Coordinates of C-alpha atoms in Angstrom, one line a residue:
Chain A
M285 CA 128.6 43.3 108.6
R286 CA 128.7 44.0 105.0
F287 CA 124.8 44.5 105.0
W288 CA 125.1 47.1 107.9
R289 CA 128.0 48.9 106.2
S290 CA 125.9 49.1 103.0
F291 CA 122.9 50.4 105.0
R292 CA 124.8 53.1 106.8
K293 CA 126.4 54.1 103.6
K294 CA 123.2 54.4 101.9
K295 CA 121.6 56.3 104.7
T296 CA 124.2 58.9 104.9
V297 CA 123.9 59.5 101.2
K298 CA 120.1 59.9 101.7
T299 CA 120.5 62.4 104.5
D300 CA 123.0 64.3 102.5
I301 CA 120.8 64.5 99.6
Y302 CA 118.0 65.6 102.0
I303 CA 120.3 68.3 103.6
M304 CA 121.4 69.5 100.0
K305 CA 117.6 69.8 98.9
F306 CA 117.1 72.0 102.1
K307 CA 120.0 74.1 101.3
K308 CA 119.0 74.5 97.8
V309 CA 115.3 75.4 98.9
L310 CA 116.6 77.9 101.5
L311 CA 118.9 79.8 99.1
N312 CA 116.3 79.8 96.3
G313 CA 114.3 82.7 97.7
L314 CA 117.3 84.7 98.4
W315 CA 118.5 85.1 94.9
N316 CA 117.2 82.7 92.2
E317 CA 113.5 83.4 92.9
M318 CA 113.8 86.5 95.0
P319 CA 110.5 88.3 95.1
P320 CA 109.4 90.9 93.6
F321 CA 112.5 91.0 91.4
K322 CA 113.1 87.5 90.2
L323 CA 109.5 86.3 90.8
V324 CA 107.5 89.2 89.6
L325 CA 104.8 88.8 92.0
G326 CA 103.5 90.8 95.0
L327 CA 104.1 94.2 93.3
C328 CA 101.3 96.0 95.1
P329 CA 102.7 96.1 98.5
A330 CA 106.3 96.5 97.1
L331 CA 105.2 99.7 95.7
A332 CA 102.7 101.0 98.1
V333 CA 104.2 100.6 101.5
T334 CA 107.9 101.2 100.8
S335 CA 107.8 104.9 101.2
S336 CA 110.0 104.2 104.4
A337 CA 112.3 101.4 105.2
E338 CA 110.3 100.7 108.5
N339 CA 107.2 100.2 106.7
G340 CA 108.9 97.9 104.1
L341 CA 110.3 95.9 106.9
G342 CA 107.0 95.6 108.7
M343 CA 105.2 94.5 105.6
G344 CA 107.8 92.0 104.7
M345 CA 107.6 90.5 108.3
A346 CA 103.7 90.2 108.2
T347 CA 104.0 88.7 104.7
T348 CA 106.6 86.2 105.9
F349 CA 104.5 85.3 108.9
V350 CA 101.4 84.4 106.7
L351 CA 103.6 82.8 104.2
V352 CA 105.4 80.4 106.5
L353 CA 102.1 79.3 108.3
S354 CA 100.1 79.0 105.0
N355 CA 102.8 76.8 103.5
L356 CA 103.0 74.7 106.6
V357 CA 99.2 74.2 106.9
I358 CA 98.6 73.6 103.1
S359 CA 101.3 71.2 102.9
L360 CA 99.9 69.3 105.9
L361 CA 96.5 69.3 104.2
R362 CA 97.8 68.6 100.7
K363 CA 96.4 65.1 100.7
V364 CA 93.1 66.0 102.2
I365 CA 92.1 68.9 100.1
P366 CA 90.3 67.9 96.8
D367 CA 91.8 69.1 93.6
K368 CA 88.8 70.8 92.4
V369 CA 88.3 73.2 95.3
R370 CA 91.9 73.6 96.1
I371 CA 92.2 77.3 95.2
A372 CA 89.1 78.1 97.3
S373 CA 90.6 76.1 100.3
Y374 CA 93.9 77.9 100.1
I375 CA 92.3 81.3 100.0
V376 CA 90.3 80.4 103.2
V377 CA 93.5 79.2 104.9
I378 CA 95.4 82.3 103.9
A379 CA 92.4 84.7 104.8
T380 CA 92.2 83.1 108.3
L381 CA 96.0 83.6 108.7
V382 CA 95.7 87.2 107.7
V383 CA 92.9 87.9 110.2
I384 CA 95.3 86.7 112.8
V385 CA 98.1 88.9 111.5
E386 CA 95.8 91.9 111.4
M387 CA 94.8 91.3 115.0
L388 CA 98.3 90.8 116.3
M389 CA 99.4 94.0 114.5
K390 CA 96.7 95.9 116.0
A391 CA 97.6 94.8 119.3
Y392 CA 101.4 95.0 119.3
F393 CA 102.3 97.4 116.6
F394 CA 99.4 99.9 116.5
N395 CA 101.3 102.7 114.6
L396 CA 102.6 100.5 111.9
S397 CA 99.3 98.8 111.3
Q398 CA 97.6 102.4 111.0
Q399 CA 100.3 103.3 108.4
L400 CA 100.1 100.2 106.3
G401 CA 96.1 100.5 106.4
I402 CA 94.4 98.4 103.9
F403 CA 97.4 96.8 102.7
I404 CA 97.4 94.4 105.7
P405 CA 94.0 93.0 104.7
L406 CA 95.2 92.9 101.1
I407 CA 98.0 90.2 102.0
V408 CA 95.2 87.8 101.2
V409 CA 95.3 88.6 97.6
N410 CA 99.1 88.9 97.4
C411 CA 100.0 86.6 94.6
I412 CA 103.2 85.3 96.2
I413 CA 101.4 83.5 99.0
L414 CA 98.9 81.7 96.6
G415 CA 101.6 81.3 94.1
R416 CA 103.9 79.4 96.7
A417 CA 101.0 77.4 98.0
E418 CA 100.2 76.2 94.4
A419 CA 103.7 75.8 93.1
F420 CA 105.5 74.4 96.2
A421 CA 103.5 73.7 99.3
S422 CA 100.9 71.5 97.5
R423 CA 103.6 69.0 96.3
N424 CA 106.2 69.0 99.1
P425 CA 106.3 67.8 102.6
A426 CA 105.8 70.0 105.4
P427 CA 109.4 70.7 106.6
L428 CA 110.4 71.5 103.1
S429 CA 107.5 73.8 102.6
V430 CA 108.3 75.7 105.7
V431 CA 111.8 76.2 104.6
D432 CA 110.5 77.5 101.3
G433 CA 108.1 79.9 103.2
V434 CA 111.0 81.3 105.4
S435 CA 113.3 81.7 102.3
I436 CA 110.9 83.5 100.0
G437 CA 109.6 85.4 103.0
I438 CA 113.2 86.6 103.9
G439 CA 113.9 87.5 100.3
Y440 CA 110.6 89.5 100.0
S441 CA 111.4 91.3 103.3
I442 CA 115.0 92.2 102.2
S443 CA 113.6 93.4 98.8
L444 CA 110.9 95.6 100.4
T445 CA 113.5 97.0 103.0
M446 CA 115.9 97.7 100.3
I447 CA 113.4 99.7 98.1
G448 CA 112.2 101.4 101.5
I449 CA 115.9 102.5 102.1
V450 CA 116.3 104.0 98.7
R451 CA 113.1 105.7 98.5
E452 CA 113.4 107.0 102.1
T453 CA 117.0 108.2 101.9
L454 CA 116.3 110.0 98.6
G455 CA 112.6 111.0 99.2
A456 CA 112.8 112.3 102.7
G457 CA 116.6 112.4 103.6
T458 CA 116.2 110.0 106.5
L459 CA 116.9 106.2 107.4
F460 CA 114.6 104.4 109.6
G461 CA 113.5 108.0 110.7
V462 CA 116.9 109.4 111.5
P463 CA 118.2 112.2 109.3
I464 CA 121.4 111.1 107.5
F465 CA 122.2 114.1 105.2
W466 CA 123.7 117.4 106.0
E467 CA 121.7 120.4 106.9
G468 CA 119.8 122.1 104.0
F469 CA 119.7 118.9 101.9
E470 CA 116.6 119.2 99.7
P471 CA 115.0 115.8 99.5
F472 CA 113.3 114.8 96.2
A473 CA 109.7 114.5 97.5
F474 CA 108.9 112.8 94.2
M475 CA 110.5 109.5 95.4
V476 CA 108.1 108.8 98.2
K477 CA 105.1 109.7 95.9
A478 CA 103.6 107.1 93.4
P479 CA 105.9 107.8 90.4
G480 CA 108.9 107.5 92.4
A481 CA 107.9 104.1 93.5
F482 CA 107.3 102.8 90.1
I483 CA 110.6 104.2 88.6
C484 CA 112.7 103.2 91.7
L485 CA 111.3 99.5 91.5
G486 CA 112.0 99.6 87.7
V487 CA 115.7 100.8 87.9
M488 CA 116.5 98.3 90.6
L489 CA 115.1 95.6 88.6
G490 CA 117.2 96.7 85.7
L491 CA 120.3 96.9 87.9
M492 CA 119.6 93.3 89.2
N493 CA 119.1 92.2 85.6
A494 CA 122.6 93.8 84.7
Y495 CA 124.1 92.1 87.7
S496 CA 122.6 88.6 86.7
R497 CA 124.0 89.2 83.3
W498 CA 127.4 90.2 84.4
R499 CA 127.5 87.0 86.4
G500 CA 126.6 85.0 83.2
E501 CA 123.3 83.9 84.6
H502 CA 120.2 83.1 82.4
L503 CA 117.8 86.1 82.8
V504 CA 114.7 84.4 84.3
Q505 CA 112.8 87.7 83.9
L506 CA 109.1 87.4 82.9
Q507 CA 109.4 88.3 79.4
S508 CA 107.0 90.3 77.4
Chain B
M44 CA 77.4 117.7 91.8
N45 CA 78.8 115.6 94.5
W46 CA 78.7 112.4 92.6
F47 CA 80.6 114.0 89.6
L48 CA 83.4 115.1 91.9
I49 CA 83.6 111.5 93.3
A50 CA 83.8 110.2 89.9
I51 CA 86.4 112.6 88.6
S52 CA 88.6 112.1 91.7
A53 CA 88.3 108.3 91.5
I54 CA 89.0 108.2 87.9
F55 CA 91.9 110.7 87.4
V56 CA 93.1 112.3 90.7
N57 CA 93.1 109.1 92.9
N58 CA 93.5 106.6 90.0
I59 CA 93.4 103.1 91.6
L60 CA 96.5 101.9 89.8
L61 CA 98.8 104.7 89.3
A62 CA 98.2 106.7 92.7
Q63 CA 96.9 104.1 95.0
Y64 CA 99.0 101.1 93.8
L65 CA 96.2 98.6 93.7
G66 CA 96.0 95.9 91.1
N67 CA 99.4 96.0 89.8
C68 CA 99.8 92.3 89.1
P69 CA 97.3 92.2 86.2
F70 CA 98.6 95.6 85.2
M71 CA 102.0 94.1 84.5
G72 CA 100.5 90.7 83.4
V73 CA 97.8 91.3 80.8
S74 CA 99.0 94.7 79.5
K75 CA 100.9 93.2 76.5
R76 CA 98.1 93.5 74.0
L77 CA 95.3 95.9 73.6
S78 CA 92.6 93.3 73.1
T79 CA 93.5 91.4 76.3
A80 CA 93.5 94.7 78.3
L81 CA 90.1 95.6 77.0
G82 CA 88.7 92.2 78.1
M83 CA 90.3 92.5 81.5
G84 CA 89.2 96.1 82.0
A85 CA 85.6 95.1 81.1
A86 CA 85.7 92.2 83.4
V87 CA 87.1 94.4 86.4
I88 CA 84.4 97.1 85.9
F89 CA 81.7 94.4 86.1
V90 CA 83.0 92.4 89.1
A91 CA 84.4 95.3 91.0
T92 CA 81.1 97.2 91.0
L93 CA 79.1 94.0 91.9
A94 CA 81.4 93.0 94.5
S95 CA 81.5 96.4 96.2
V96 CA 77.6 96.4 96.3
F97 CA 77.5 93.0 97.9
T98 CA 80.3 93.5 100.5
W99 CA 78.8 96.9 101.3
I100 CA 75.6 95.3 102.0
I101 CA 76.9 92.3 103.9
Y102 CA 79.1 94.6 106.0
H103 CA 76.3 97.1 106.9
Y104 CA 73.5 94.7 107.4
V105 CA 75.1 91.6 108.6
M106 CA 78.5 92.1 110.2
V107 CA 78.0 95.4 111.9
P108 CA 74.6 94.2 113.7
Y109 CA 76.5 91.0 114.9
G110 CA 79.6 92.9 115.8
I111 CA 81.9 90.7 113.6
E112 CA 83.8 93.5 111.8
Y113 CA 87.1 91.9 112.5
M114 CA 86.1 88.9 110.1
Q115 CA 85.9 91.6 107.3
T116 CA 89.0 90.1 105.4
L117 CA 87.8 86.5 105.4
I118 CA 84.2 87.3 104.6
F119 CA 85.1 89.7 101.8
I120 CA 87.5 87.4 100.0
L121 CA 85.0 84.6 100.2
V122 CA 82.2 86.8 98.8
I123 CA 84.4 88.0 96.1
A124 CA 85.6 84.4 95.2
A125 CA 82.0 83.2 95.2
L126 CA 80.8 85.9 93.1
V127 CA 83.3 85.3 90.5
Q128 CA 82.4 81.7 90.4
F129 CA 78.8 82.7 90.1
V130 CA 79.1 85.4 87.5
E131 CA 81.3 82.8 85.3
I132 CA 78.5 80.2 85.6
F133 CA 75.8 82.7 85.0
L134 CA 77.3 84.1 81.9
K135 CA 78.2 80.8 80.7
K136 CA 74.7 79.8 80.8
K137 CA 73.0 83.0 79.7
S138 CA 75.4 85.0 77.5
R139 CA 77.7 82.9 75.4
A140 CA 79.1 86.2 73.7
I141 CA 80.1 88.0 76.9
Y142 CA 81.4 84.8 78.2
N143 CA 83.6 84.3 75.4
A144 CA 85.1 87.8 75.7
L145 CA 85.5 87.9 79.3
G146 CA 85.8 84.2 80.5
I147 CA 89.4 83.7 80.8
Y148 CA 89.9 86.8 82.9
L149 CA 87.1 86.1 85.3
P150 CA 89.2 83.6 87.4
L151 CA 92.1 85.9 87.6
I152 CA 90.0 88.5 89.2
T153 CA 89.6 86.7 92.5
T154 CA 93.3 87.5 93.3
N155 CA 93.1 91.1 91.8
C156 CA 93.9 93.5 94.7
A157 CA 91.9 96.2 92.9
V158 CA 88.6 94.4 93.4
M159 CA 89.3 93.7 97.1
G160 CA 90.9 97.0 97.6
I161 CA 87.8 98.9 96.3
A162 CA 85.5 97.0 98.6
L163 CA 87.9 97.7 101.5
L164 CA 88.2 101.5 100.6
N165 CA 84.4 101.7 100.5
I166 CA 84.2 100.6 104.2
K167 CA 87.3 102.7 105.2
N168 CA 86.0 105.8 103.7
E169 CA 82.6 105.1 105.4
N170 CA 80.8 105.8 102.0
G171 CA 77.0 105.7 101.9
F172 CA 75.2 103.5 99.4
F173 CA 75.1 105.8 96.6
E174 CA 78.7 107.2 97.0
M175 CA 79.7 103.6 97.1
L176 CA 78.1 102.8 94.0
V177 CA 79.7 105.9 92.0
F178 CA 83.0 105.3 93.8
S179 CA 83.4 101.7 92.8
F180 CA 82.3 102.1 89.3
A181 CA 84.6 105.1 88.6
S182 CA 87.5 103.4 90.4
A183 CA 87.1 100.4 88.1
V184 CA 86.8 102.6 85.1
G185 CA 90.0 104.5 86.3
F186 CA 91.7 101.0 86.3
S187 CA 90.4 100.1 82.9
L188 CA 91.6 103.4 81.5
A189 CA 95.1 103.2 82.9
L190 CA 95.3 99.6 81.7
I191 CA 94.3 100.2 78.3
L192 CA 96.4 103.3 77.8
F193 CA 99.4 101.4 79.2
A194 CA 98.7 98.5 76.7
G195 CA 98.6 100.9 73.8
I196 CA 102.1 102.1 74.8
R197 CA 103.4 98.6 75.5
E198 CA 102.4 97.4 72.0
R199 CA 104.4 100.0 70.5
M200 CA 107.5 99.3 72.6
I201 CA 107.8 95.9 70.9
T202 CA 109.5 97.5 68.0
T203 CA 111.7 100.0 70.0
P204 CA 115.3 99.1 70.9
I205 CA 115.5 98.8 74.7
P206 CA 118.7 98.0 76.6
I207 CA 118.5 94.2 77.2
V208 CA 118.6 94.4 80.9
L209 CA 115.6 96.7 80.9
R210 CA 113.5 94.6 78.7
G211 CA 110.2 93.1 80.1
T212 CA 109.0 94.2 83.5
A213 CA 111.9 96.7 84.2
I214 CA 110.9 99.1 81.3
A215 CA 107.2 98.4 82.0
L216 CA 107.6 99.7 85.6
I217 CA 109.6 102.9 84.5
M218 CA 106.9 103.6 81.8
A219 CA 104.2 103.1 84.5
G220 CA 106.1 105.7 86.7
I221 CA 106.2 108.2 83.9
M222 CA 102.4 107.6 83.2
S223 CA 101.9 108.1 87.0
L224 CA 103.6 111.4 86.8
A225 CA 101.3 112.4 84.0
F226 CA 98.3 111.5 86.2
M227 CA 99.6 113.6 89.1
G228 CA 98.9 116.5 86.9
F229 CA 95.2 116.0 87.5
A230 CA 95.7 116.5 91.3
G231 CA 94.9 120.1 91.1
M232 CA 91.6 119.5 89.4
G233 CA 89.5 118.3 92.3
S234 CA 90.0 121.1 94.5

C-alpha cells in the first residue's frame, strides 16, 4: 500500500511539474520573449509588411505555421542530425516548409500572397525560426517544442498585427480596410512609408520598455 | 546611361535597407562599431554579387528549362549557403588577409535577408544578365553605405544622454527612421 501511495504521489508531482513547464513555455512567447520587441529578431517582415493590419496578421500566421512545423520536425530529428551540419539541415527543413506555405498561400489567399510578395520566400531567412530551432527545438522534446512554436508564433502575430493597426489607422485612416475616422480626416501618408515603419516600431519598443520598467521587470533588451 | 540609372536608383532611391526593409537584423546587430560595419559591408558586397550571379544562372538555365520555378526558395537558399561555405574555405586557403578581415561575418551572411532578397528581386524584376550584375552590386553598395553611415551615428550616441527606456534597439530604430526620411529625399532624382 505504502509503495503505491508513494508512487502515485510521485507521479502527480511529476505531471504537475510537466504542466507547469508547458504553461511557462506557452506564456513565454506572449510577453517574456515576445518577438520582435523582447526578442529582437525578425525585424524585416515586422517593418515591411505591416503597412496594414491585414498584411501583418497574414504574415504572422504564415510565420507561425512554418515555426510550429519546423520546431516539430527539428525536435523529432534532433538525435539524428549530426552536430556539424545542423544549421544546414535546419535550413533545408525550413526552406521545404516555406515552399509549402508559398504554394498554399497562392492557392487559397492569392491577393494576400501578391501583397506580401518576396517576403513570403524570405521567411526562410527570418532569424526567429532558425533562432528557435537552435535555441529550443534542438534540445527539447517534440511536444514542448510545438508549444514553444505556437507561443512564439502567436506572440509574433500579435506584434505584427499591433504594428499594422497603428500604422494603418494613422497612415491610411482605416482599420482592416474599413474607414474609422470622420470625413475629411487627413491621414499621415508618412506612416505607411518606410520611415514611419522604423519610427513606429522604435516608439512601440520604447513604450514596452517603459511598461516593463514600471512593472519592475529587468529590461531584457538587446543592449548596445 | 541605363546602367548608371539602375545603379543610382538601387543605391539611393530604392536603398535596400532604408526603403525596401531588407537586411535589418545585421543592420541592428553589427552597426555598433564602425570597423565591424566596414567588414560586414565588404562581405555583403562580395557575397551578394556572387550569389546573384549564381542564382540568376541557375534560375534561367536549369530551373526554367525543367519547369521547377516553384523550387526557387529552396534552391536559392541552398546555393547561398553553399556559396558562403565555399567562399569561406577559399579565402582561408588563398587569402589570409581578406579572411581575417571578413571571416567572422561570412557565416552571418547566410541568414542575411538582403542577399536572398537581392537574388529574388532580380528574378521578380526580370532583369537581364547585365542589369542583374549592376543591380546586385549597387544594391549591396547601398546596404553598406547605409550600414556605415548608421554605425558612425551610433558610435556617437554612446556618449549622449538617452532616456533609459529608449536605449539600445529602440533609439536605433527611430534613428533609422530619420535616416530613411533623409533617403526619401533622393526619390525625385531618378525621374
